[in-house]
Amino acid sequence: MSKVIAVFGAGTGLGVSVARRFGREGFRVALVARRKDRLDALVEVLTGEGIEAVAFTADLSRPAEVPALVEAIRDRFGRIDVVEYGPISGDQGFTPAAELDAATLEGLTPLLLFTPVEVVQAVLPEWTERGEGAFLLALGYSAAQPMPHLSGLGPVMAATRNYLYSLNAELADRGIYVGALTIASLIARSEVSAAAQAAFESADGPHFPVTDPDDLAEDYWNMYTRRDRVERFHPESLTPQAAA
């Protein structure tokens, strides 16, 4: 039975590129996102390229619904081998640290921390039994490198990053890989890029390059196959010294 990758937060940028990259290697693809029309369009594109893909509509800000979602994917495909989690959209924005409050953090935490934890818990028994699996997660650069006026997302993602490092250390000897792709660039063809660029400009923040999501998908594939690091930065020239 061919392997399966579940792409959580599938969109026109990184998500479809990841699906396409793994699909070229024979993976079947589960696409997960809120908008059925967008998912159906992505399925059509991938199917036209000879990749078996199925859409699963879900709101990933509701961690309690994760077990049923994962079970639905498993019922359809028979297994899940790789999870890629990266559901950032234009709905999530930056907040200056001086203006950050508990309500803002509470609104970001389900999608960025609680749901990935629940996804891991839902797939871990299968991976432990098989002695193989991989959980790949996309992080924004502010998770590793705090920046003035660009907080909110960073503190929550930093907690997730902390969790991933611990998880990798605990699971590596079971054949299970956990890795973070920390992206210090805007993503071409992504709905969130324009909103992010506006936030950087208004905060007089960094001027990040624009990256083709196909290049990020290649980073993911290399992480998955090599398993030689917990975290990869893109571009690597912006790797913070402490994480190098």
C-alpha positions as a Python dict, from the first residue, in 0.01 Angstrom:
ca = {
    (1, 'M'): (0, 0, 0),
    (2, 'S'): (148, 336, -103),
    (3, 'K'): (223, 594, 164),
    (4, 'V'): (-2, 886, 258),
    (5, 'I'): (74, 1246, 346),
    (6, 'A'): (-190, 1457, 518),
    (7, 'V'): (-147, 1827, 445),
    (8, 'F'): (-316, 2031, 716),
    (9, 'G'): (-392, 2385, 607),
    (10, 'A'): (-367, 2310, 236),
    (11, 'G'): (-369, 2619, 17),
    (12, 'T'): (-243, 2760, -309),
    (13, 'G'): (107, 2827, -174),
    (14, 'L'): (304, 2583, 39),
    (15, 'G'): (29, 2324, 84),
    (16, 'V'): (-19, 2229, -280),
    (17, 'S'): (356, 2238, -340),
    (18, 'V'): (412, 1990, -57),
    (19, 'A'): (134, 1769, -191),
    (20, 'R'): (288, 1779, -538),
    (21, 'R'): (644, 1708, -416),
    (22, 'F'): (544, 1407, -207),
    (23, 'G'): (296, 1298, -472),
    (24, 'R'): (580, 1272, -723),
    (25, 'E'): (733, 1014, -490),
    (26, 'G'): (419, 801, -498),
    (27, 'F'): (243, 940, -190),
    (28, 'R'): (-133, 966, -186),
    (29, 'V'): (-251, 1299, -48),
    (30, 'A'): (-513, 1409, 204),
    (31, 'L'): (-578, 1784, 181),
    (32, 'V'): (-728, 1951, 488),
    (33, 'A'): (-859, 2307, 511),
    (34, 'R'): (-1175, 2506, 585),
    (35, 'R'): (-1282, 2605, 235),
    (36, 'K'): (-1431, 2324, 31),
    (37, 'D'): (-1420, 2518, -297),
    (38, 'R'): (-1047, 2577, -267),
    (39, 'L'): (-982, 2217, -168),
    (40, 'D'): (-1184, 2084, -458),
    (41, 'A'): (-985, 2302, -698),
    (42, 'L'): (-655, 2173, -555),
    (43, 'V'): (-774, 1814, -581),
    (44, 'E'): (-859, 1872, -946),
    (45, 'V'): (-514, 2015, -1015),
    (46, 'L'): (-332, 1729, -843),
    (47, 'T'): (-552, 1464, -1000),
    (48, 'G'): (-470, 1610, -1339),
    (49, 'E'): (-103, 1554, -1256),
    (50, 'G'): (-162, 1189, -1173),
    (51, 'I'): (-158, 1232, -794),
    (52, 'E'): (-433, 1068, -589),
    (53, 'A'): (-574, 1342, -366),
    (54, 'V'): (-885, 1369, -148),
    (55, 'A'): (-1027, 1676, 27),
    (56, 'F'): (-1126, 1686, 394),
    (57, 'T'): (-1301, 2001, 510),
    (58, 'A'): (-1219, 2098, 869),
    (59, 'D'): (-1170, 2399, 1096),
    (60, 'L'): (-826, 2345, 1247),
    (61, 'S'): (-891, 2600, 1520),
    (62, 'R'): (-1107, 2331, 1685),
    (63, 'P'): (-864, 2081, 1838),
    (64, 'A'): (-1144, 1868, 1983),
    (65, 'E'): (-1242, 1768, 1628),
    (66, 'V'): (-897, 1635, 1539),
    (67, 'P'): (-945, 1269, 1641),
    (68, 'A'): (-1251, 1231, 1417),
    (69, 'L'): (-1073, 1409, 1130),
    (70, 'V'): (-767, 1186, 1152),
    (71, 'E'): (-989, 879, 1169),
    (72, 'A'): (-1174, 992, 855),
    (73, 'I'): (-843, 1026, 669),
    (74, 'R'): (-733, 685, 790),
    (75, 'D'): (-1066, 529, 692),
    (76, 'R'): (-1025, 663, 339),
    (77, 'F'): (-658, 580, 285),
    (78, 'G'): (-591, 301, 533),
    (79, 'R'): (-292, 478, 688),
    (80, 'I'): (-115, 810, 748),
    (81, 'D'): (262, 821, 710),
    (82, 'V'): (347, 1191, 708),
    (83, 'V'): (170, 1497, 844),
    (84, 'E'): (254, 1847, 720),
    (85, 'Y'): (97, 2116, 936),
    (86, 'G'): (96, 2477, 821),
    (87, 'P'): (-247, 2643, 835),
    (88, 'I'): (-148, 3009, 863),
    (89, 'S'): (-382, 3243, 676),
    (90, 'G'): (-453, 3613, 649),
    (91, 'D'): (-684, 3578, 949),
    (92, 'Q'): (-385, 3563, 1183),
    (93, 'G'): (-189, 3884, 1218),
    (94, 'F'): (95, 4036, 1416),
    (95, 'T'): (47, 4242, 1733),
    (96, 'P'): (307, 4471, 1894),
    (97, 'A'): (427, 4313, 2219),
    (98, 'A'): (330, 4625, 2414),
    (99, 'E'): (-29, 4581, 2295),
    (100, 'L'): (-50, 4206, 2332),
    (101, 'D'): (-313, 4074, 2572),
    (102, 'A'): (-434, 3735, 2690),
    (103, 'A'): (-737, 3740, 2463),
    (104, 'T'): (-520, 3773, 2153),
    (105, 'L'): (-296, 3486, 2258),
    (106, 'E'): (-599, 3276, 2349),
    (107, 'G'): (-737, 3326, 2000),
    (108, 'L'): (-414, 3211, 1833),
    (109, 'T'): (-331, 2916, 2056),
    (110, 'P'): (-585, 2655, 1937),
    (111, 'L'): (-472, 2667, 1573),
    (112, 'L'): (-99, 2710, 1633),
    (113, 'L'): (-40, 2495, 1942),
    (114, 'F'): (-334, 2287, 2063),
    (115, 'T'): (-433, 2138, 1728),
    (116, 'P'): (-83, 2023, 1624),
    (117, 'V'): (-47, 1860, 1964),
    (118, 'E'): (-379, 1681, 1913),
    (119, 'V'): (-276, 1572, 1562),
    (120, 'V'): (39, 1415, 1701),
    (121, 'Q'): (-161, 1233, 1967),
    (122, 'A'): (-401, 1104, 1703),
    (123, 'V'): (-132, 960, 1473),
    (124, 'L'): (127, 853, 1727),
    (125, 'P'): (-21, 511, 1813),
    (126, 'E'): (-17, 410, 1445),
    (127, 'W'): (338, 537, 1396),
    (128, 'T'): (464, 374, 1715),
    (129, 'E'): (316, 39, 1613),
    (130, 'R'): (469, 63, 1265),
    (131, 'G'): (800, 213, 1383),
    (132, 'E'): (783, 488, 1124),
    (133, 'G'): (625, 830, 1069),
    (134, 'A'): (701, 1198, 1026),
    (135, 'F'): (544, 1518, 1154),
    (136, 'L'): (651, 1832, 965),
    (137, 'L'): (541, 2177, 1076),
    (138, 'A'): (586, 2523, 926),
    (139, 'L'): (684, 2806, 1160),
    (140, 'G'): (720, 3177, 1102),
    (141, 'Y'): (1059, 3337, 1162),
    (142, 'S'): (934, 3525, 1468),
    (143, 'A'): (906, 3193, 1653),
    (144, 'A'): (1286, 3179, 1667),
    (145, 'Q'): (1382, 3545, 1626),
    (146, 'P'): (1166, 3796, 1817),
    (147, 'M'): (1111, 4125, 1635),
    (148, 'P'): (974, 4457, 1766),
    (149, 'H'): (610, 4526, 1673),
    (150, 'L'): (572, 4177, 1525),
    (151, 'S'): (457, 3972, 1823),
    (152, 'G'): (147, 3763, 1889),
    (153, 'L'): (214, 3482, 1646),
    (154, 'G'): (574, 3448, 1762),
    (155, 'P'): (514, 3366, 2129),
    (156, 'V'): (259, 3097, 2045),
    (157, 'M'): (474, 2949, 1769),
    (158, 'A'): (774, 2959, 2003),
    (159, 'A'): (583, 2733, 2242),
    (160, 'T'): (510, 2496, 1953),
    (161, 'R'): (875, 2505, 1851),
    (162, 'N'): (976, 2412, 2206),
    (163, 'Y'): (732, 2121, 2196),
    (164, 'L'): (868, 1997, 1861),
    (165, 'Y'): (1227, 1989, 1986),
    (166, 'S'): (1128, 1783, 2289),
    (167, 'L'): (907, 1557, 2080),
    (168, 'N'): (1182, 1486, 1829),
    (169, 'A'): (1422, 1389, 2105),
    (170, 'E'): (1168, 1152, 2257),
    (171, 'L'): (1057, 983, 1934),
    (172, 'A'): (1367, 963, 1716),
    (173, 'D'): (1470, 622, 1848),
    (174, 'R'): (1124, 488, 1760),
    (175, 'G'): (1172, 567, 1391),
    (176, 'I'): (952, 877, 1411),
    (177, 'Y'): (1082, 1209, 1280),
    (178, 'V'): (960, 1551, 1395),
    (179, 'G'): (1085, 1859, 1214),
    (180, 'A'): (1016, 2232, 1187),
    (181, 'L'): (1064, 2436, 871),
    (182, 'T'): (1106, 2793, 992),
    (183, 'I'): (1035, 3029, 706),
    (184, 'A'): (1204, 3369, 692),
    (185, 'S'): (1050, 3467, 363),
    (186, 'L'): (722, 3548, 198),
    (187, 'I'): (568, 3262, 2),
    (188, 'A'): (476, 3317, -360),
    (189, 'R'): (120, 3226, -460),
    (190, 'S'): (20, 3225, -92),
    (191, 'E'): (-284, 3417, 30),
    (192, 'V'): (-102, 3526, 345),
    (193, 'S'): (198, 3687, 175),
    (194, 'A'): (35, 4022, 98),
    (195, 'A'): (-93, 4061, 454),
    (196, 'A'): (245, 3969, 599),
    (197, 'Q'): (429, 4213, 374),
    (198, 'A'): (195, 4493, 481),
    (199, 'A'): (258, 4413, 846),
    (200, 'F'): (636, 4418, 800),
    (201, 'E'): (622, 4751, 617),
    (202, 'S'): (396, 4918, 873),
    (203, 'A'): (625, 4804, 1154),
    (204, 'D'): (937, 4906, 962),
    (205, 'G'): (1030, 4542, 995),
    (206, 'P'): (1260, 4315, 795),
    (207, 'H'): (1234, 4295, 419),
    (208, 'F'): (1207, 3925, 355),
    (209, 'P'): (1263, 3770, 13),
    (210, 'V'): (980, 3601, -176),
    (211, 'T'): (1029, 3225, -202),
    (212, 'D'): (877, 2982, -448),
    (213, 'P'): (679, 2730, -238),
    (214, 'D'): (822, 2452, -455),
    (215, 'D'): (1160, 2531, -296),
    (216, 'L'): (1010, 2501, 53),
    (217, 'A'): (850, 2171, -42),
    (218, 'E'): (1193, 2050, -151),
    (219, 'D'): (1326, 2152, 193),
    (220, 'Y'): (1054, 1941, 350),
    (221, 'W'): (1139, 1643, 133),
    (222, 'N'): (1506, 1671, 228),
    (223, 'M'): (1415, 1695, 595),
    (224, 'Y'): (1193, 1390, 568),
    (225, 'T'): (1449, 1177, 388),
    (226, 'R'): (1767, 1289, 566),
    (227, 'R'): (1631, 1339, 920),
    (228, 'D'): (1956, 1509, 1017),
    (229, 'R'): (1813, 1813, 1196),
    (230, 'V'): (1511, 1913, 1401),
    (231, 'E'): (1476, 2255, 1239),
    (232, 'R'): (1563, 2399, 902),
    (233, 'F'): (1556, 2771, 823),
    (234, 'H'): (1470, 2907, 482),
    (235, 'P'): (1672, 3085, 367),
    (236, 'E'): (1953, 2936, 572),
    (237, 'S'): (2138, 3267, 567),
    (238, 'L'): (1882, 3397, 820),
    (239, 'T'): (1935, 3115, 1070),
    (240, 'P'): (1965, 3279, 1415),
    (241, 'Q'): (2307, 3223, 1567),
    (242, 'A'): (2165, 3043, 1868),
    (243, 'A'): (1987, 2791, 1646),
    (244, 'A'): (2269, 2739, 1395),
}
